[in-house]
Short mmCIF file of C-alpha atoms in Angstrom, two decimals:
data_model
loop_
_atom_site.label_atom_id
_atom_site.label_comp_id
_atom_site.label_asym_id
_atom_site.label_seq_id
_atom_site.Cartn_x
_atom_site.Cartn_y
_atom_site.Cartn_z
CA UNK M 2 171.91 51.13 87.45
CA UNK M 3 169.03 48.73 86.97
CA UNK M 4 167.96 47.29 83.65
CA UNK M 5 164.77 49.43 83.55
CA UNK M 6 166.84 52.61 83.75
CA UNK M 7 169.07 51.36 80.94
CA UNK M 8 166.06 50.78 78.68
CA UNK M 9 164.61 54.27 79.18
CA UNK M 10 165.37 56.47 76.19
CA UNK M 11 164.82 60.15 77.04
CA UNK M 12 165.42 61.18 73.43
CA UNK M 13 162.67 58.80 72.26
CA UNK M 14 160.27 60.10 74.89
CA UNK M 15 161.05 63.67 73.83
CA UNK M 16 160.38 62.76 70.19
CA UNK M 17 157.02 61.23 71.18
CA UNK M 18 156.08 64.35 73.12
CA UNK M 19 157.08 66.60 70.21
CA UNK M 20 155.04 64.58 67.71
CA UNK M 21 152.02 64.61 70.04
CA UNK M 22 152.33 68.36 70.50
CA UNK M 23 152.61 68.83 66.72
CA UNK M 24 149.42 66.82 66.26
CA UNK M 25 147.69 68.88 68.96
CA UNK M 26 148.83 72.14 67.33
CA UNK M 27 147.52 70.94 63.95
CA UNK M 28 144.11 70.12 65.44
CA UNK M 29 143.89 73.37 67.41
CA UNK M 30 145.41 75.57 64.67
CA UNK M 31 142.08 77.18 63.68
CA UNK M 32 141.49 78.15 67.32
CA UNK M 33 145.03 79.30 68.00
CA UNK M 34 145.23 81.44 64.86
CA UNK M 35 141.86 83.08 65.50
CA UNK M 36 140.35 81.83 62.22
CA UNK M 37 137.59 80.03 64.06
CA UNK M 38 135.86 80.45 67.41
CA UNK M 39 135.18 77.56 69.77
CA UNK M 40 131.45 77.72 68.94
CA UNK M 41 132.18 77.50 65.21
CA UNK M 42 134.47 74.53 65.82
CA UNK M 43 131.72 72.82 67.82
CA UNK M 44 129.21 73.36 65.01
CA UNK M 45 131.70 72.16 62.40
CA UNK M 46 132.71 69.03 64.26
CA UNK M 47 129.29 67.82 65.34
CA UNK M 48 125.73 68.99 65.07
CA UNK M 49 124.33 66.79 67.82
CA UNK M 50 124.35 67.51 71.53
CA UNK M 51 126.31 64.38 72.42
CA UNK M 52 129.17 65.37 70.11
CA UNK M 53 129.24 68.86 71.58
CA UNK M 54 129.34 67.46 75.10
CA UNK M 55 132.25 65.20 74.15
CA UNK M 56 134.22 68.07 72.61
CA UNK M 57 133.63 70.32 75.60
CA UNK M 58 134.61 67.52 77.97
CA UNK M 59 137.78 66.78 75.99
CA UNK M 60 138.77 70.44 76.01
CA UNK M 61 138.23 70.71 79.78
CA UNK M 62 140.18 67.50 80.36
CA UNK M 63 143.00 68.68 78.10
CA UNK M 64 143.36 72.00 79.91
CA UNK M 65 143.27 70.40 83.37
CA UNK M 66 145.66 67.64 82.34
CA UNK M 67 148.15 70.10 80.83
CA UNK M 68 148.06 72.15 84.02
CA UNK M 69 148.59 68.97 86.04
CA UNK M 70 151.61 67.98 83.92
CA UNK M 71 153.01 71.52 84.14
CA UNK M 72 152.74 71.54 87.92
CA UNK M 73 154.42 68.15 88.16
CA UNK M 74 157.24 69.27 85.86
CA UNK M 75 157.81 72.29 88.12
CA UNK M 76 158.08 69.96 91.10
CA UNK M 77 154.84 70.96 92.87
CA UNK M 78 152.93 68.45 94.94
CA UNK M 79 149.67 67.95 93.04
CA UNK M 80 147.92 65.60 95.46
CA UNK M 81 146.17 68.44 97.32
CA UNK M 82 146.13 70.92 94.46
CA UNK M 83 142.76 72.22 93.17
CA UNK M 84 143.60 70.90 89.70
CA UNK M 85 143.04 67.36 91.07
CA UNK M 86 139.50 68.28 92.10
CA UNK M 87 138.85 69.62 88.60
CA UNK M 88 140.33 66.50 86.98
CA UNK M 89 138.05 64.28 89.09
CA UNK M 90 135.04 66.44 88.19
CA UNK M 91 135.85 66.22 84.47
CA UNK M 92 136.29 62.45 84.73
CA UNK M 93 132.87 62.19 86.41
CA UNK M 94 131.33 64.10 83.50
CA UNK M 95 133.13 61.79 81.09
CA UNK M 96 131.54 58.81 82.86
CA UNK M 97 128.13 60.49 82.60
CA UNK M 98 128.59 61.02 78.86
CA UNK M 99 129.57 57.38 78.36
CA UNK M 100 126.58 56.30 80.43
CA UNK M 101 124.26 58.47 78.33
CA UNK M 102 125.68 56.94 75.14
CA UNK M 103 125.24 53.36 76.28
CA UNK M 104 121.90 53.81 78.04
CA UNK M 105 118.98 52.08 76.32
CA UNK M 106 116.80 54.41 74.32
CA UNK M 107 113.33 55.03 75.76
CA UNK M 108 110.67 53.02 73.99
CA UNK M 109 107.50 54.57 72.69
CA UNK M 110 104.40 53.79 74.70
CA UNK M 111 101.01 53.26 73.09
CA UNK M 112 98.16 55.27 74.53
CA UNK M 113 95.46 52.61 74.22
CA UNK M 114 92.65 54.96 75.25
CA UNK M 115 93.55 57.43 72.50
CA UNK M 116 93.92 54.59 69.97
CA UNK M 117 90.46 53.34 70.92
CA UNK M 118 89.00 56.83 70.40
CA UNK M 119 90.62 57.06 66.95
CA UNK M 120 89.23 53.69 65.96
CA UNK M 121 85.75 54.48 67.28
CA UNK M 122 85.73 57.78 65.40
CA UNK M 123 86.72 56.03 62.17
CA UNK M 124 83.92 53.43 62.31
CA UNK M 125 80.51 54.65 61.06
CA UNK M 126 77.81 54.66 63.74
CA UNK M 127 75.73 52.12 61.88
CA UNK M 128 78.55 49.58 62.02
CA UNK M 129 79.56 50.06 65.66
CA UNK M 130 79.11 47.21 68.08
CA UNK M 131 77.99 48.06 71.59
CA UNK M 132 80.69 47.47 74.21
CA UNK M 133 80.44 44.04 75.80
CA UNK M 134 78.48 42.54 72.91
CA UNK M 135 81.48 41.81 70.72
CA UNK M 136 81.84 38.18 69.80
CA UNK M 137 84.56 36.14 68.23
CA UNK M 138 82.43 35.49 65.15
CA UNK M 139 83.19 37.57 62.08
CA UNK M 140 80.92 40.49 61.26
CA UNK M 141 78.50 39.59 58.46
CA UNK M 142 78.76 41.44 55.16
CA UNK M 143 76.16 44.20 54.67
CA UNK M 144 72.80 43.01 53.48
CA UNK M 145 72.19 43.01 49.74
CA UNK M 146 68.40 42.70 49.94
CA UNK M 147 66.16 44.96 47.86
CA UNK M 148 64.00 46.21 50.71
CA UNK M 149 62.15 49.53 50.16
CA UNK M 150 63.38 51.06 53.44
CA UNK M 151 67.04 50.08 53.07
CA UNK M 152 69.52 51.20 50.47
CA UNK M 153 71.45 48.37 48.97
CA UNK M 154 75.15 48.01 49.41
CA UNK M 155 75.72 48.61 45.69
CA UNK M 156 73.78 51.91 45.83
CA UNK M 157 75.85 53.47 48.60
CA UNK M 158 79.14 51.68 48.21
CA UNK M 159 82.27 53.17 46.70
CA UNK M 160 81.74 51.36 43.41
CA UNK M 161 78.33 52.92 42.79
CA UNK M 162 79.36 56.49 43.52
CA UNK M 163 82.06 56.44 40.88
CA UNK M 164 80.60 53.92 38.46
CA UNK M 165 80.30 56.54 35.69
CA UNK M 166 84.11 56.74 35.60
CA UNK M 167 84.51 53.04 34.95
CA UNK M 168 81.78 52.98 32.28
CA UNK M 169 83.50 55.58 30.14
CA UNK M 170 80.75 58.11 30.70
CA UNK M 171 81.76 61.67 29.84
CA UNK M 172 80.41 64.45 32.01
CA UNK M 173 79.73 67.83 30.46
CA UNK M 174 80.81 70.40 33.02
CA UNK M 175 80.18 73.50 30.90
#
């Protein structure tokens, strides 16, 4: 016998398999006992679509892998067996899930035309600058002259409309 055969401990391997199966039974106990359906388990474990996809993929892989191990233990040749096709398919889906997790998130794009319309709608018509006439100089402050045809800035500004509030004036609304 070679040294690798001497080191193999079948009792240890059996203990490892038993502990793994015990863990699997503990995890799947709600499903096996009928206390919970697969859909309820999916909702309990994860609310997002990625988590559901992972759980479904793990379940499919587990079933296919257990069938593969069973067939090998029975001495069947699994190289051309349909379970191999299913295992490859499940592994491809696993790769797709990993790719979806690591893919960069799409960035938001700014619709500049819509932003321009919003800005134009927010600016009063009297303060709009005609396209092409914009300059790099700052816009002058509104005129504060006392012309008869023009209202002064103080008369129409925010401070004049609510000046009675700041002066302590009491309005009788009855």
